[in-house]
Short mmCIF file of C-alpha atoms in Angstrom, two decimals:
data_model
loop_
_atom_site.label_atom_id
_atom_site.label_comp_id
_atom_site.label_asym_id
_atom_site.label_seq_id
_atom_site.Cartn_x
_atom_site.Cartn_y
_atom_site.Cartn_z
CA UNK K 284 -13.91 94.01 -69.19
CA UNK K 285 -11.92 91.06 -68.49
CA UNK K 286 -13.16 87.94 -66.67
CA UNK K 287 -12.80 89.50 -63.04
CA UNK K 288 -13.79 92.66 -63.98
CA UNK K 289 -17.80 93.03 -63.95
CA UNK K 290 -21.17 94.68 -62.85
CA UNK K 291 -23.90 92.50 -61.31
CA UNK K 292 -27.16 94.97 -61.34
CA UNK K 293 -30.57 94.87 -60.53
CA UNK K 294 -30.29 92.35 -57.78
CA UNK K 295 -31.18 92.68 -54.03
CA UNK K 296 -28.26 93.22 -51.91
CA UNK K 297 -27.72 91.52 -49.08
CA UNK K 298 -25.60 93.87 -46.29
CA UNK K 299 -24.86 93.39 -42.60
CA UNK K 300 -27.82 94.91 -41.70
CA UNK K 301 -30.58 95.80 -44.94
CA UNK K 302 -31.51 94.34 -47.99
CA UNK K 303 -31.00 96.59 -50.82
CA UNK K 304 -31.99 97.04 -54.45
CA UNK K 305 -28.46 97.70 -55.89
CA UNK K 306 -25.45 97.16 -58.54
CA UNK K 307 -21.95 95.58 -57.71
CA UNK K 308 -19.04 96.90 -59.33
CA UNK K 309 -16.11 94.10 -59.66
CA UNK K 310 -12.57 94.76 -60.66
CA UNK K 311 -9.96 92.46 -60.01
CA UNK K 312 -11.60 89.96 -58.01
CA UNK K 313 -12.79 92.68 -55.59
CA UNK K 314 -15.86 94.46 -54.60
CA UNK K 315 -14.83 97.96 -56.48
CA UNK K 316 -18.86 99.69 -55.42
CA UNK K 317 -21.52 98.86 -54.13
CA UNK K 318 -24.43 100.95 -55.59
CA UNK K 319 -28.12 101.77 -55.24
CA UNK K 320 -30.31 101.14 -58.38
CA UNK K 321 -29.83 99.64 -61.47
CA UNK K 322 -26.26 100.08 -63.44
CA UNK K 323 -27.06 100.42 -67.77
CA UNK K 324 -24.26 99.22 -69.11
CA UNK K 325 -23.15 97.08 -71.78
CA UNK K 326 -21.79 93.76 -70.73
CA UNK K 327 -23.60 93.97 -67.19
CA UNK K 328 -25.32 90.54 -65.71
CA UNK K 329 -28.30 91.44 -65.23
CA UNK K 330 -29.19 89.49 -61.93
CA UNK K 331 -33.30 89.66 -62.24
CA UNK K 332 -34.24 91.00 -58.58
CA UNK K 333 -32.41 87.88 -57.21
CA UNK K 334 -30.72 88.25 -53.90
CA UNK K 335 -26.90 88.51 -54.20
CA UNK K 336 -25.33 87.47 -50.76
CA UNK K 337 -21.63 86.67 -49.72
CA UNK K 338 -20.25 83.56 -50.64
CA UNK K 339 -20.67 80.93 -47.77
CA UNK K 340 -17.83 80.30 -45.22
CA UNK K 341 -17.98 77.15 -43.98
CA UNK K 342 -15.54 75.96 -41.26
CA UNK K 343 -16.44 72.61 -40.48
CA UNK K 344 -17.09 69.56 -42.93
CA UNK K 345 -15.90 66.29 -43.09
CA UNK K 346 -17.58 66.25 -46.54
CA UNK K 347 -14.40 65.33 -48.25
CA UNK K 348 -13.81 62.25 -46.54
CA UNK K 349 -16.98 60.64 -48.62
CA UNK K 350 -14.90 61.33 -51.75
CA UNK K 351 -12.15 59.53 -50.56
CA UNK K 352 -13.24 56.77 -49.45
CA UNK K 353 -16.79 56.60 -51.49
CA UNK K 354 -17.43 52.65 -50.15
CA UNK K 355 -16.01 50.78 -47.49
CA UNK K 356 -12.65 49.81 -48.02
CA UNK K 357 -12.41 51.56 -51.57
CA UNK K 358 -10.21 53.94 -51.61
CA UNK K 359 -10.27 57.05 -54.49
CA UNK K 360 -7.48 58.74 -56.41
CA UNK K 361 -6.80 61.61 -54.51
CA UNK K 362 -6.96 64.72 -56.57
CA UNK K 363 -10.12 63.30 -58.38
CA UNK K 364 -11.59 62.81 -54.98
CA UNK K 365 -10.55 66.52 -53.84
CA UNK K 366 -11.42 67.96 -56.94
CA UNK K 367 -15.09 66.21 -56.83
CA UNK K 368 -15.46 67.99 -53.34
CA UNK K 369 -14.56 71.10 -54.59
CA UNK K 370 -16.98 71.18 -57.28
CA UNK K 371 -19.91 69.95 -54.55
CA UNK K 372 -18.89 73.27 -52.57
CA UNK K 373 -19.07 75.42 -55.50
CA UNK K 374 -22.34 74.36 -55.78
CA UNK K 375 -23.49 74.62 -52.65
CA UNK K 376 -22.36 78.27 -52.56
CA UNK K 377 -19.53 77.71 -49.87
CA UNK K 378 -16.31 80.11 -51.56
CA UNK K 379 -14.50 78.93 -48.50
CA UNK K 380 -14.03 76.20 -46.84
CA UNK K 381 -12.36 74.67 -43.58
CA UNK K 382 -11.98 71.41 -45.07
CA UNK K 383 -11.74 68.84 -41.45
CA UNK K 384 -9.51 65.99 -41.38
CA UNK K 385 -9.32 64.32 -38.28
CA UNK K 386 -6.23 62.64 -36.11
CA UNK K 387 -6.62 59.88 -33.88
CA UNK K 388 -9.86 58.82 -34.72
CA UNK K 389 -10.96 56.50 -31.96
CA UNK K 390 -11.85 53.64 -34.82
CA UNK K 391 -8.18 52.25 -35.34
CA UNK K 392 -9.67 50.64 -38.79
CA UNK K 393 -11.02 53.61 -40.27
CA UNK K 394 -9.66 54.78 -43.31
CA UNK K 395 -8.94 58.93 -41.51
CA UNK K 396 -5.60 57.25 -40.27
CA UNK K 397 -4.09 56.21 -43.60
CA UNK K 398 -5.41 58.89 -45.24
CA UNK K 399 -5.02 61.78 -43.57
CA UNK K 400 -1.59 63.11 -45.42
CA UNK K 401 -3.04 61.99 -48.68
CA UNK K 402 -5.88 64.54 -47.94
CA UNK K 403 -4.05 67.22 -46.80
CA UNK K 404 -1.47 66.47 -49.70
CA UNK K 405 -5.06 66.91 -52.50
CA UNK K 406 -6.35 70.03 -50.98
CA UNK K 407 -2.75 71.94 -51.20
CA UNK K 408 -2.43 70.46 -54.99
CA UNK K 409 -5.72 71.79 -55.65
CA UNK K 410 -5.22 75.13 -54.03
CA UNK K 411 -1.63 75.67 -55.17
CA UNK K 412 -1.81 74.78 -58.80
CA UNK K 413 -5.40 76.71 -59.60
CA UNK K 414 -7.51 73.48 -60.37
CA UNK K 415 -9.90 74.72 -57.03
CA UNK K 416 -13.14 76.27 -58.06
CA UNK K 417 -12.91 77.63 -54.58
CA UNK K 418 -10.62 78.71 -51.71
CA UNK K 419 -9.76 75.25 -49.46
CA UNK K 420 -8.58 75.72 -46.18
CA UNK K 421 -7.47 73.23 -43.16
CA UNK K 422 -9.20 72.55 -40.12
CA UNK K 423 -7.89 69.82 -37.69
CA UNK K 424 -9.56 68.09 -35.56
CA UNK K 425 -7.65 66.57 -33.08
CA UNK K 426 -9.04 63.78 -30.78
CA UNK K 427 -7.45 64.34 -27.76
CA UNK K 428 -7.74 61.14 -26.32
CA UNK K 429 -5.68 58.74 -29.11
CA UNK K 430 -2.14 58.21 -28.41
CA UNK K 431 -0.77 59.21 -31.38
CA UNK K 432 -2.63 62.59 -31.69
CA UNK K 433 -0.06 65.01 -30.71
CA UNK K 434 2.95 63.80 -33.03
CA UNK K 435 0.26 63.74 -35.71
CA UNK K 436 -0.84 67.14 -34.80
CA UNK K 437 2.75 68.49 -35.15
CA UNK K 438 4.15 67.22 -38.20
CA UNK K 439 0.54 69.21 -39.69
CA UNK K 440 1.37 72.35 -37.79
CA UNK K 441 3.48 74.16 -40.36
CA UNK K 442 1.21 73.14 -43.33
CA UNK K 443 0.25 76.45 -45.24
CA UNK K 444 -3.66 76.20 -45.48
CA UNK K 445 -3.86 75.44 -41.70
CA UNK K 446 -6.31 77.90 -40.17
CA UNK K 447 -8.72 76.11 -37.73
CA UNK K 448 -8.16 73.43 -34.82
CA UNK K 449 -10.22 71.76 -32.86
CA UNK K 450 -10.03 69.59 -29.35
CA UNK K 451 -12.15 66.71 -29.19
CA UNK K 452 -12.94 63.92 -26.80
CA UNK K 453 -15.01 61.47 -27.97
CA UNK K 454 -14.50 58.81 -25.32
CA UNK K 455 -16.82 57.12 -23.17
CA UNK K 456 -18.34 59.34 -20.43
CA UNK K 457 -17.29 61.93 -21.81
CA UNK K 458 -19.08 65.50 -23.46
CA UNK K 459 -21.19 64.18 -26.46
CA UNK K 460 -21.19 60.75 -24.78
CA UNK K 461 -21.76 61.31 -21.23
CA UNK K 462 -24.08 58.58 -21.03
CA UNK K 463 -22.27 55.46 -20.82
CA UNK K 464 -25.54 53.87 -22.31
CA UNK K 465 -25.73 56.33 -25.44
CA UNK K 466 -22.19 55.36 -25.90
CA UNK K 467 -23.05 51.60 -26.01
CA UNK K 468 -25.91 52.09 -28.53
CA UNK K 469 -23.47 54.38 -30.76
CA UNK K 470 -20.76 52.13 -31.15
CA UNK K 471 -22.03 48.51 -31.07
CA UNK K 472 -24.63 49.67 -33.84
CA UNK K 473 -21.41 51.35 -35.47
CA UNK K 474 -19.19 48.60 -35.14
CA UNK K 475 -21.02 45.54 -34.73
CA UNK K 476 -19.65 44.66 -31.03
CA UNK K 477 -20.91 41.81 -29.02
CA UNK K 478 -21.52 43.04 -25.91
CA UNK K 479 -17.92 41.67 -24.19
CA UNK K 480 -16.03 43.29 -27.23
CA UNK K 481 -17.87 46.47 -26.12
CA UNK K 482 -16.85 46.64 -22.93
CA UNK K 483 -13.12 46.22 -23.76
CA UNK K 484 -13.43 48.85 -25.96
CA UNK K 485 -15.02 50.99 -23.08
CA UNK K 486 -12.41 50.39 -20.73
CA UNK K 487 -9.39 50.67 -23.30
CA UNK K 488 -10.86 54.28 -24.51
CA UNK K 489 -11.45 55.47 -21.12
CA UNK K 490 -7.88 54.83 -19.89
CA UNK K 491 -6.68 56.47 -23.16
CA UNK K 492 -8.35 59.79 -21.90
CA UNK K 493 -7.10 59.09 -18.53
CA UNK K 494 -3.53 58.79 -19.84
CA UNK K 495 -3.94 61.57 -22.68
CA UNK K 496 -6.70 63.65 -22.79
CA UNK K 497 -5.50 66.44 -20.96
CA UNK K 498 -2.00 66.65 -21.78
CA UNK K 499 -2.88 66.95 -25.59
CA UNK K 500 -5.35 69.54 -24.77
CA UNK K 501 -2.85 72.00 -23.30
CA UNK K 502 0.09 71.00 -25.41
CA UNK K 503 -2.21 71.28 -29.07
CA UNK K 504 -3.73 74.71 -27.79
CA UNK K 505 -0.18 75.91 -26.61
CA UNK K 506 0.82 75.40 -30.00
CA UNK K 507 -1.73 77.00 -32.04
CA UNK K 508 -1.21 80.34 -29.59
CA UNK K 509 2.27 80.16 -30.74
CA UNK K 510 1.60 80.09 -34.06
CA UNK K 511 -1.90 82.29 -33.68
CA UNK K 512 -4.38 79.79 -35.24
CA UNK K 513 -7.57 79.87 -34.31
CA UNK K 514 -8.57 76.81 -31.42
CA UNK K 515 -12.34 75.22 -31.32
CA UNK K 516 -13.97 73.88 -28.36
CA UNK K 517 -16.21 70.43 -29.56
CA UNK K 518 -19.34 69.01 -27.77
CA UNK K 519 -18.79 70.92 -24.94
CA UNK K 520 -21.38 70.35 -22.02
CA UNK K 521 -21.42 72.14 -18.97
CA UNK K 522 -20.03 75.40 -17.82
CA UNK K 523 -16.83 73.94 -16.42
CA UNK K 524 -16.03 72.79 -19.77
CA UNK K 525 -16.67 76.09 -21.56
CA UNK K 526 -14.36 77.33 -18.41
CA UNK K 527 -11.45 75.40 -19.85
CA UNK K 528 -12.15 75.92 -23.34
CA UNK K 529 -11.49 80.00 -22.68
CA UNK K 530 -8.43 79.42 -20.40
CA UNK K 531 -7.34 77.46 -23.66
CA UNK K 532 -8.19 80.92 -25.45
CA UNK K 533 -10.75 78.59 -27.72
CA UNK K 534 -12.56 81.28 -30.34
CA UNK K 535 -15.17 78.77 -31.60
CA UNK K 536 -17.78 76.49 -29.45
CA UNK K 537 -18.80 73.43 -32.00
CA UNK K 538 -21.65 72.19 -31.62
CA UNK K 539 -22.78 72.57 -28.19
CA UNK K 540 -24.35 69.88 -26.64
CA UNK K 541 -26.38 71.92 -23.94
CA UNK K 542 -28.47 74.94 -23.71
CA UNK K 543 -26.20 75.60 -20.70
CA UNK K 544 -23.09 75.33 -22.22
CA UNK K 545 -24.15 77.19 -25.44
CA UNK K 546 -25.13 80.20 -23.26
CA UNK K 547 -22.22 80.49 -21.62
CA UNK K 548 -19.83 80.01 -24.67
CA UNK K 549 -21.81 83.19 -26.20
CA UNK K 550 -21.75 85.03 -23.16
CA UNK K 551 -18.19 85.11 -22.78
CA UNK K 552 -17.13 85.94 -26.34
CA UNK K 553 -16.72 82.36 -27.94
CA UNK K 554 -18.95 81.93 -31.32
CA UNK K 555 -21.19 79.44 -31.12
CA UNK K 556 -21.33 76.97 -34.14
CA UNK K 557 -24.40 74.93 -34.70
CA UNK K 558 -24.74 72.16 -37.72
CA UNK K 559 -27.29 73.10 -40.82
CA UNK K 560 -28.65 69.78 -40.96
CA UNK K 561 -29.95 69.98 -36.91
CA UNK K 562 -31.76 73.37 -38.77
CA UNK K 563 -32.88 71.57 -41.90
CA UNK K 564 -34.04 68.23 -40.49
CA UNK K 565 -35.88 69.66 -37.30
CA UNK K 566 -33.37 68.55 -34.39
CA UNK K 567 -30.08 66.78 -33.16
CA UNK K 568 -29.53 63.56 -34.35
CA UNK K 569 -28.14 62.83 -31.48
CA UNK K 570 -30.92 64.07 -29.34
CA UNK K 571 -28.67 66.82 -28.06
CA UNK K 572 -30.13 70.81 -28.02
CA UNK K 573 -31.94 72.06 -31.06
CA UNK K 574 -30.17 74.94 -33.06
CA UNK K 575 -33.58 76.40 -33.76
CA UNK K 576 -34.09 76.80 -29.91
CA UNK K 577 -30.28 78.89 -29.60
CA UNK K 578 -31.46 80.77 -33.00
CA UNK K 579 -34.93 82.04 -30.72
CA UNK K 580 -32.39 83.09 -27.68
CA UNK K 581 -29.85 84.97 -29.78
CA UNK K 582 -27.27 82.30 -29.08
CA UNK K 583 -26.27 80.93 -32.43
CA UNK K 584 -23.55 82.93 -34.50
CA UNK K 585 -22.27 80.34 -36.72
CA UNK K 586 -23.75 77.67 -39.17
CA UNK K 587 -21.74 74.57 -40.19
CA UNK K 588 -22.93 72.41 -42.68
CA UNK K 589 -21.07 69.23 -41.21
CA UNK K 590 -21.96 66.49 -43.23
CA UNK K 591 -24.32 67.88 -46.13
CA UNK K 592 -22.86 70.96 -47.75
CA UNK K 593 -26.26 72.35 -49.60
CA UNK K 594 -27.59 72.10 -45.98
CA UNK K 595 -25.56 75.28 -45.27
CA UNK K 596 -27.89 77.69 -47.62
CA UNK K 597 -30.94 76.10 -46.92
CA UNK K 598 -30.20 76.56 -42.89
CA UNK K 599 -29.84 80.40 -43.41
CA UNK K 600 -33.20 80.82 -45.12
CA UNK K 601 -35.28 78.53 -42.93
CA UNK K 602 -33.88 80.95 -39.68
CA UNK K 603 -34.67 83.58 -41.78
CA UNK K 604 -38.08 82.60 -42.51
CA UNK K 605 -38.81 81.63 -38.31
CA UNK K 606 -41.27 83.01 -36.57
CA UNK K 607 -39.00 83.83 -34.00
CA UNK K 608 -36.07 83.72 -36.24
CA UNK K 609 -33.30 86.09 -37.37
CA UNK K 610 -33.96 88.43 -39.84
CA UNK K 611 -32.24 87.70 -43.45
CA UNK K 612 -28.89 89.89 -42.74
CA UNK K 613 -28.02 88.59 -39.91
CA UNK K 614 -29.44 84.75 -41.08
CA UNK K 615 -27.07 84.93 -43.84
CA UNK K 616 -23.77 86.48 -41.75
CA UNK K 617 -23.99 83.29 -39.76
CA UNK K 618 -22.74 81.22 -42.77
CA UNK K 619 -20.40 84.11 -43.69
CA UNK K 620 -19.42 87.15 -42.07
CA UNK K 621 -19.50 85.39 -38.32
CA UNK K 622 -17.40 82.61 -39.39
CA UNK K 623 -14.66 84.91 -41.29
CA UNK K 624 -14.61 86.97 -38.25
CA UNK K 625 -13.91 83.99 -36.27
CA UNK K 626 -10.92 82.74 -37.45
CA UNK K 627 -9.37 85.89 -38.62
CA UNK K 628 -10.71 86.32 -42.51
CA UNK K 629 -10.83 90.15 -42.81
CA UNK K 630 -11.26 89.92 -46.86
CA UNK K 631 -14.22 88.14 -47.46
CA UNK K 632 -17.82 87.60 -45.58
CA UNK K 633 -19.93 90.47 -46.77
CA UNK K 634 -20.87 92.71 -49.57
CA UNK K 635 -18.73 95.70 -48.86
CA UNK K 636 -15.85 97.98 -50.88
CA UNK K 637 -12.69 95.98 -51.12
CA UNK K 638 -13.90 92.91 -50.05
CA UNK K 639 -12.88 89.93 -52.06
CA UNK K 640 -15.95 89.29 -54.70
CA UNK K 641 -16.98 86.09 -53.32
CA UNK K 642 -20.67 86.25 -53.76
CA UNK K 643 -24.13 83.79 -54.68
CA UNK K 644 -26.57 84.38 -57.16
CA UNK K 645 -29.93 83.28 -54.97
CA UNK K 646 -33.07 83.27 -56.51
CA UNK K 647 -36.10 81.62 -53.92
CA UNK K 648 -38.92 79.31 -55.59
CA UNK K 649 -41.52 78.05 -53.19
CA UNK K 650 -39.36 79.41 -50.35
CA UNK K 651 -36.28 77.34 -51.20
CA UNK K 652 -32.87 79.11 -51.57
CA UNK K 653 -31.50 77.74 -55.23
CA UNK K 654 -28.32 78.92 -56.41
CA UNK K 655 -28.01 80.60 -59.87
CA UNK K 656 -24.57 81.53 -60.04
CA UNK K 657 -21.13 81.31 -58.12
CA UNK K 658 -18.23 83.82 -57.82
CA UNK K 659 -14.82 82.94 -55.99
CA UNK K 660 -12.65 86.05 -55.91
CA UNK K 661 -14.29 87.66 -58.78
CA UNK K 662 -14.18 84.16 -61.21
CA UNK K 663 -17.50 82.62 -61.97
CA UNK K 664 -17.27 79.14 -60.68
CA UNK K 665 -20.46 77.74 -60.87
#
């Protein structure tokens, strides 16, 4: 058998809706069979009753930022920086990723604005020449309310690995900070404002959103109808913002900020992303709606691991193992088949004939996912 072709037996299967005890026939870098029992063959891994599940989709992380910028004002080389990503998401389980790369990040100094080419530049390298351990997409997310977002937007729109976009509007009194006080907290302990510099800050990124906001909205999600990408809503609130997010034809609601607004995003057909870390650590950080509390209403279809990639895994067993949780299948399709089905994957996102063999080896000790082993279309990568 060559390198993509192989059997994985005696391993628990996990489909869209059962756990089975089962064999996986590869060939090619795709799923060839799935089949009950043990398969006694020579040359077949011999998984040890660990759970086999498909590889982790992740669609939102602004994990590879850290690599390029690992301190304050040091900047990395930029394919060592995207390849030391990479391997992190290999061994996190994640087979694909939505890498995010914002424009028009309301911090003028941060390093997102000088950078943001270079990154997109990396992940294609990385992709294109077969360095990746796994399969790097491009999500961006587009802050509405900067004046330079749109003509940043557009000379990205053409870029290959584009897949995912998102609309965000992180200005004062607005969604995530609709308390002008939250706001104040947020960015003088961010930034180190006295409390005048604060309040020219204020009033300059309110009038940007005056002047931009809503123009960028329509013209960013007129675009990405044109050229079929899938749009994400961000921090939405209220039920007149999930209202415009589905006149914008928006297929993903990120992160919520509201039971109401998470409720109504489901409702009408929008999948509604929560982070892993809210799961892991108990809560929002920000003190916005728990994702354990939309898990116990049925509410929560995707899992994001934001800013801590082995977060994503550990998420989908803790829901799993809730009282009031989801059961494993459906725990794990939240990190996989949900998000594929989102933003158009048919391929990959469950353990099925012909799907692409992206799978991870998990074996549980103490009740905590590890992973054993990695494939990425059929090729072992960690």
């Amino acid at each position: 058998m060559s390198a993509n072709d192989q059997i994985l037996t005696n391993a628990r299967l996990v489909l869209d809706d059962e756990v089975v005890s089962g064999s996986l026939v590869i060939k090619a870098g795709r799923i060839k069979a799935v089949e009950q029992g043990p398969i006694a063959l020579p040359g077949a891994i011999d998984c040890e009753g660990d759970l086999l599940i498909p590889g982790l989709i992740e669609l939102h992380t602004d994990n590879m930022e850290k690599y390029f910028q690992p301190r304050p004002k040091v900047s990395w080389p930029a394919r060592s920086a995207a390849l030391a990503h990479d391997a992190q998401m290999a061994a996190s389980g994640i087979t694909t990723v939505f890498d995010a790369v914002s424009i028009g990040d309301v911090d003028d100094q941060s390093m997102r604005h000088g950078a943001l080419h270079q990154m997109v530049e990396a992940l294609a390298e990385i992709n294109r020449s077969g360095m990746a351990r796994v399969d790097h997409r491009l999500h961006l997310r587009c802050e509405v309310c900067h004046p330079d977002t749109l003509a940043r937007f557009e000379s990205l729109a053409e870029t290959p690995e584009l897949g995912l976009v998102s609309l965000m509007d992180h200005s004062p009194g607005q969604r995530q900070f609709a308390s002008l006080d939250a706001y104040r907290v947020y960015y003088k302990g961010k930034h180190g404002f006295d409390d005048a510099g604060l309040e020219a800050f204020i009033e300059r990124q309110q009038a940007f959103s005056a002047q931009y906001s809503s123009a960028h909205r329509q013209a960013i999600a007129k675009a990405c109808r044109e050229r079929g990408l899938a749009l994400a809503s961000h921090d939405d609130a209220t039920v007149s913002h999930v209202a415009e997010s589905l006149e914008y034809g928006t297929r993903v609601a990120e992160f919520p900020t509201t039971l109401e607004a998470a409720d109504a995003s489901h409702r009408n057909g929008m999948a509604v992303m929560m982070g892993a870390p809210n799961v892991v650590r108990g809560g929002s950080h920000s003190g916005n709606i728990a994702a354990s509390e939309l898990v116990r209403l049925g509410v929560l279809d995707i899992l994001s691991s934001d800013y801590y990639p082995a977060a994503l895994l550990d998420a989908v067993f803790r829901i799993a193992a809730m009282e009031d949780g989801y059961d494993l299948p459906r725990a794990v399709a939240c990190a996989s088949r949900h998000p594929a089905d989102a933003v158009g994957l048919t391929d990959r996102g469950r353990i099925a004939e012909g799907q692409r063999a992206d799978l991870v080896r998990v074996r549980e000790i103490d009740g905590h996912p590890l992973v054993q082993r990695v494939w990425c279309d059929g090729r072992q990568v960690h």
